[in-house]
Short mmCIF file of C-alpha atoms in Angstrom, two decimals:
data_model
loop_
_atom_site.label_atom_id
_atom_site.label_comp_id
_atom_site.label_asym_id
_atom_site.label_seq_id
_atom_site.Cartn_x
_atom_site.Cartn_y
_atom_site.Cartn_z
CA UNK A 1 89.14 16.12 -34.97
CA UNK A 2 87.22 17.80 -37.79
CA UNK A 3 84.02 16.14 -36.53
CA UNK A 4 82.00 17.74 -33.77
CA UNK A 5 82.69 16.34 -30.34
CA UNK A 6 81.85 17.15 -26.70
CA UNK A 7 84.34 19.84 -25.36
CA UNK A 8 86.42 19.20 -22.30
CA UNK A 9 85.97 15.41 -22.40
CA UNK A 10 88.74 13.29 -20.71
CA UNK A 11 89.92 10.39 -22.89
CA UNK A 12 89.61 7.65 -20.21
CA UNK A 13 87.85 4.24 -20.26
CA UNK A 14 85.52 5.36 -17.48
CA UNK A 15 84.38 8.36 -19.61
CA UNK A 16 84.01 6.18 -22.70
CA UNK A 17 81.71 3.77 -20.74
CA UNK A 18 79.77 6.71 -19.43
CA UNK A 19 79.36 8.17 -22.85
CA UNK A 20 78.25 4.84 -24.39
CA UNK A 21 75.43 4.84 -21.78
CA UNK A 22 74.53 8.36 -22.65
CA UNK A 23 74.37 7.47 -26.25
CA UNK A 24 72.06 4.44 -25.72
CA UNK A 25 69.79 6.67 -23.65
CA UNK A 26 69.77 9.29 -26.33
CA UNK A 27 68.97 6.76 -29.00
CA UNK A 28 66.17 5.31 -26.85
CA UNK A 29 64.73 8.85 -26.31
CA UNK A 30 64.92 9.53 -30.09
CA UNK A 31 62.95 6.44 -30.81
CA UNK A 32 60.25 7.35 -28.23
CA UNK A 33 60.05 10.78 -29.45
CA UNK A 34 59.61 9.66 -33.08
CA UNK A 35 56.80 7.39 -32.04
CA UNK A 36 55.14 10.27 -30.17
CA UNK A 37 55.57 12.56 -33.18
CA UNK A 38 54.00 10.00 -35.54
CA UNK A 39 51.12 9.39 -33.04
CA UNK A 40 50.42 13.17 -32.76
CA UNK A 41 50.60 13.59 -36.49
CA UNK A 42 47.99 10.84 -36.93
CA UNK A 43 45.71 12.33 -34.25
CA UNK A 44 46.15 15.78 -35.92
CA UNK A 45 44.90 14.59 -39.31
CA UNK A 46 42.16 12.54 -37.77
CA UNK A 47 40.88 15.62 -36.05
CA UNK A 48 41.48 17.71 -39.11
CA UNK A 49 39.07 15.58 -41.08
CA UNK A 50 36.43 16.43 -38.46
CA UNK A 51 36.94 20.19 -38.83
CA UNK A 52 35.78 20.34 -42.43
CA UNK A 53 32.37 18.75 -41.61
CA UNK A 54 31.82 20.75 -38.48
CA UNK A 55 32.72 24.09 -40.23
CA UNK A 56 30.38 23.28 -43.12
CA UNK A 57 27.61 22.58 -40.67
CA UNK A 58 28.21 25.81 -38.71
CA UNK A 59 28.42 27.92 -41.97
CA UNK A 60 25.20 26.27 -43.27
CA UNK A 61 23.35 26.83 -40.08
CA UNK A 62 24.48 30.46 -39.68
CA UNK A 63 23.43 31.08 -43.30
CA UNK A 64 20.00 29.60 -42.74
CA UNK A 65 19.61 31.41 -39.42
CA UNK A 66 20.61 34.80 -40.99
CA UNK A 67 18.13 34.31 -43.87
CA UNK A 68 15.37 33.42 -41.29
CA UNK A 69 16.23 36.49 -39.28
CA UNK A 70 16.10 38.71 -42.37
CA UNK A 71 12.65 37.30 -43.14
CA UNK A 72 11.42 38.00 -39.52
CA UNK A 73 12.81 41.53 -39.85
CA UNK A 74 10.87 42.05 -43.08
CA UNK A 75 7.62 40.66 -41.68
CA UNK A 76 7.80 41.98 -38.14
CA UNK A 77 10.08 44.94 -38.44
CA UNK A 78 13.51 45.49 -36.99
CA UNK A 79 12.37 47.09 -33.79
CA UNK A 80 9.98 44.23 -32.94
CA UNK A 81 12.77 41.71 -33.52
CA UNK A 82 15.14 43.58 -31.22
CA UNK A 83 12.40 43.81 -28.58
CA UNK A 84 11.76 40.03 -28.69
CA UNK A 85 15.52 39.32 -28.55
CA UNK A 86 15.80 41.14 -25.27
CA UNK A 87 13.31 38.72 -23.69
CA UNK A 88 15.22 35.51 -24.80
CA UNK A 89 16.43 33.32 -21.92
CA UNK A 90 19.81 31.54 -21.90
CA UNK A 91 19.44 28.16 -23.45
CA UNK A 92 22.90 26.59 -23.46
CA UNK A 93 25.23 25.41 -20.68
CA UNK A 94 28.77 24.44 -21.60
CA UNK A 95 30.98 22.34 -19.48
CA UNK A 96 34.60 22.45 -20.41
CA UNK A 97 36.97 19.69 -19.29
CA UNK A 98 40.28 18.35 -20.75
CA UNK A 99 41.69 15.09 -21.99
CA UNK A 100 45.28 14.13 -22.71
CA UNK A 101 46.62 13.18 -26.26
CA UNK A 102 50.11 11.96 -25.88
CA UNK A 103 50.73 14.32 -22.99
CA UNK A 104 49.04 17.22 -24.60
CA UNK A 105 46.10 18.59 -22.71
CA UNK A 106 43.24 19.50 -25.12
CA UNK A 107 39.73 20.83 -24.34
CA UNK A 108 36.52 18.84 -24.28
CA UNK A 109 33.20 20.61 -24.35
CA UNK A 110 29.97 19.23 -23.19
CA UNK A 111 27.01 21.29 -24.49
CA UNK A 112 23.79 21.01 -22.52
CA UNK A 113 20.99 22.40 -24.70
CA UNK A 114 17.16 22.17 -24.46
CA UNK A 115 15.89 20.37 -27.50
CA UNK A 116 12.74 21.58 -29.13
CA UNK A 117 12.38 24.80 -27.20
CA UNK A 118 9.02 26.50 -27.46
CA UNK A 119 8.29 30.22 -27.76
CA UNK A 120 7.53 30.28 -23.97
CA UNK A 121 10.89 28.52 -23.22
CA UNK A 122 12.73 31.15 -25.16
CA UNK A 123 11.08 33.96 -23.22
CA UNK A 124 9.10 35.93 -25.87
CA UNK A 125 5.35 35.73 -26.50
CA UNK A 126 3.00 34.89 -29.36
CA UNK A 127 1.50 38.29 -29.85
CA UNK A 128 4.19 40.13 -31.71
CA UNK A 129 6.28 37.38 -33.18
CA UNK A 130 6.14 35.26 -36.31
CA UNK A 131 7.13 31.75 -37.45
CA UNK A 132 10.13 33.27 -39.14
CA UNK A 133 11.41 34.53 -35.80
CA UNK A 134 11.00 31.06 -34.29
CA UNK A 135 12.83 29.52 -37.16
CA UNK A 136 15.70 32.06 -36.81
CA UNK A 137 15.92 31.41 -33.10
CA UNK A 138 16.12 27.65 -33.72
CA UNK A 139 18.75 27.94 -36.36
CA UNK A 140 20.89 30.31 -34.22
CA UNK A 141 20.71 27.89 -31.31
CA UNK A 142 21.75 25.15 -33.52
CA UNK A 143 24.69 27.41 -34.89
CA UNK A 144 25.90 28.11 -31.35
CA UNK A 145 26.29 24.40 -30.76
CA UNK A 146 28.24 23.90 -33.97
CA UNK A 147 30.52 26.84 -33.15
CA UNK A 148 31.32 25.56 -29.72
CA UNK A 149 32.23 22.26 -31.34
CA UNK A 150 34.27 23.94 -33.93
CA UNK A 151 36.17 25.95 -31.26
CA UNK A 152 36.97 22.71 -29.43
CA UNK A 153 38.43 20.96 -32.45
CA UNK A 154 40.30 24.05 -33.67
CA UNK A 155 41.91 24.65 -30.37
CA UNK A 156 42.85 20.98 -30.23
CA UNK A 157 44.48 21.31 -33.66
CA UNK A 158 46.38 24.34 -32.60
CA UNK A 159 47.74 22.65 -29.42
CA UNK A 160 48.64 19.49 -31.42
CA UNK A 161 50.48 21.46 -33.98
CA UNK A 162 52.44 23.27 -31.38
CA UNK A 163 53.42 19.98 -29.79
CA UNK A 164 54.25 18.33 -33.12
CA UNK A 165 56.60 21.19 -33.92
CA UNK A 166 58.25 21.09 -30.50
CA UNK A 167 58.69 17.21 -30.80
CA UNK A 168 60.14 17.52 -34.30
CA UNK A 169 62.73 19.96 -33.15
CA UNK A 170 63.64 17.65 -30.27
CA UNK A 171 63.87 14.64 -32.63
CA UNK A 172 66.05 16.53 -35.07
CA UNK A 173 68.35 17.81 -32.29
CA UNK A 174 68.88 14.20 -31.15
CA UNK A 175 69.24 12.88 -34.58
CA UNK A 176 71.47 15.40 -36.17
CA UNK A 177 73.33 17.01 -33.27
CA UNK A 178 73.42 15.13 -29.95
CA UNK A 179 73.63 11.46 -31.07
CA UNK A 180 76.34 12.19 -33.78
CA UNK A 181 78.28 14.22 -31.26
CA UNK A 182 78.18 11.48 -28.70
CA UNK A 183 79.31 8.95 -31.37
CA UNK A 184 82.09 11.17 -32.63
CA UNK A 185 83.31 11.65 -29.07
CA UNK A 186 83.29 7.92 -28.53
CA UNK A 187 85.43 7.53 -31.70
CA UNK A 188 87.79 10.27 -30.39
CA UNK A 189 88.24 8.75 -26.96
CA UNK A 190 88.70 5.24 -28.46
CA UNK A 191 91.35 6.68 -30.86
CA UNK A 192 93.17 8.49 -28.05
CA UNK A 193 93.16 5.41 -25.91
CA UNK A 194 94.74 3.49 -28.75
CA UNK A 195 97.41 6.19 -29.23
CA UNK A 196 98.17 6.05 -25.49
CA UNK A 197 98.41 2.29 -25.59
CA UNK A 198 100.84 2.45 -28.48
CA UNK A 199 102.87 5.22 -26.78
CA UNK A 200 103.01 3.17 -23.56
CA UNK A 201 104.13 0.11 -25.51
CA UNK A 202 106.91 2.03 -27.37
CA UNK A 203 107.93 3.54 -23.95
CA UNK A 204 108.07 0.13 -22.39
CA UNK A 205 110.14 -1.26 -25.24
CA UNK A 206 112.64 1.66 -24.86
CA UNK A 207 112.90 1.01 -21.04
CA UNK A 208 113.33 -2.67 -21.59
CA UNK A 209 116.02 -2.07 -24.27
CA UNK A 210 117.92 0.31 -21.92
CA UNK A 211 117.69 -2.29 -19.07
CA UNK A 212 118.97 -5.02 -21.28
CA UNK A 213 121.86 -2.89 -22.53
CA UNK A 214 122.77 -1.95 -18.93
CA UNK A 215 122.64 -5.61 -17.96
CA UNK A 216 124.96 -6.56 -20.92
CA UNK A 217 127.51 -3.88 -19.81
CA UNK A 218 127.37 -5.05 -16.28
CA UNK A 219 127.78 -8.72 -17.32
CA UNK A 220 130.70 -7.73 -19.56
CA UNK A 221 132.51 -6.00 -16.75
CA UNK A 222 131.86 -8.99 -14.47
CA UNK A 223 133.58 -11.37 -17.07
CA UNK A 224 136.68 -9.35 -17.35
CA UNK A 225 139.86 -11.69 -16.84
CA UNK A 226 141.44 -11.50 -13.38
CA UNK A 227 145.17 -12.05 -14.76
CA UNK A 228 145.31 -8.80 -16.49
CA UNK A 229 148.67 -6.98 -15.27
CA UNK A 230 148.29 -4.07 -12.93
CA UNK A 231 149.97 -1.22 -14.79
CA UNK A 232 149.74 1.27 -11.95
CA UNK A 233 153.24 2.48 -10.73
#
C-alpha cells in the first residue's frame, strides 16, 4: 500500500482486533494529551500576566533603591556607606517548596521578611548614617522580595513552556503519525482478509466443480449398458 502501515503485521482477524484496541487507546491518549496541553497553555498565560506586574515592581523598586543609595553616597561618602553595609544583618529567609501543575513540578517561594526594620535591626548605628541610607536599605530589601517572586514565576514559565512543547510533540506524533498508521494498517488487514476470503471462495468453487465432474463421469460409467458385445478374441 502507498499509505504508511506498521511493518511486519500479520493479516489475521486476531491482529485486526488487537490493532483496533491499540487505535482506541491511542485516540483516548491523544484526547487526554490535548486537554493537558490546553490546560498548560492557559496556566502559562495566566502566570505570564503576573510576570509583567512583578517585573515592573522590581524595576521600580531597584531604581528607587539605586537613587537613594547614590544620594546616601553623596551625603555620607562612599567609604562610610561601604562601612555601614558590612554591619548589615541578614533580613530575609526564603523557604522553597514545590507544587504540581498538570504533572509539572514548579517552585513555590515563601519569603519571611521583617517588616519595618529599624537601624538597630539592620545592624548599623545612628552616628555615621543618614536618612538616605535608611531609605536605600528599605528599598533594596523590598527589591529582593520582588526579585525572589520574579525568579519563581519566571522559572515556572520556563518549566511550563518545556512541558507544553513536549506535550505538543506527543500530540502531533499521535495525531499525524501513530493514529493514521494504525488506521491504515487496519484497512490493509481488512483488505487482505477480504482478498483471502475471495480466494478461498474461488478455490472452493473449483474444488466443488472438480468433484461434481468426477461424480458425473463415475455415474456415466455406472450407467453403461450391460448387453454391449464383448469384442475380445
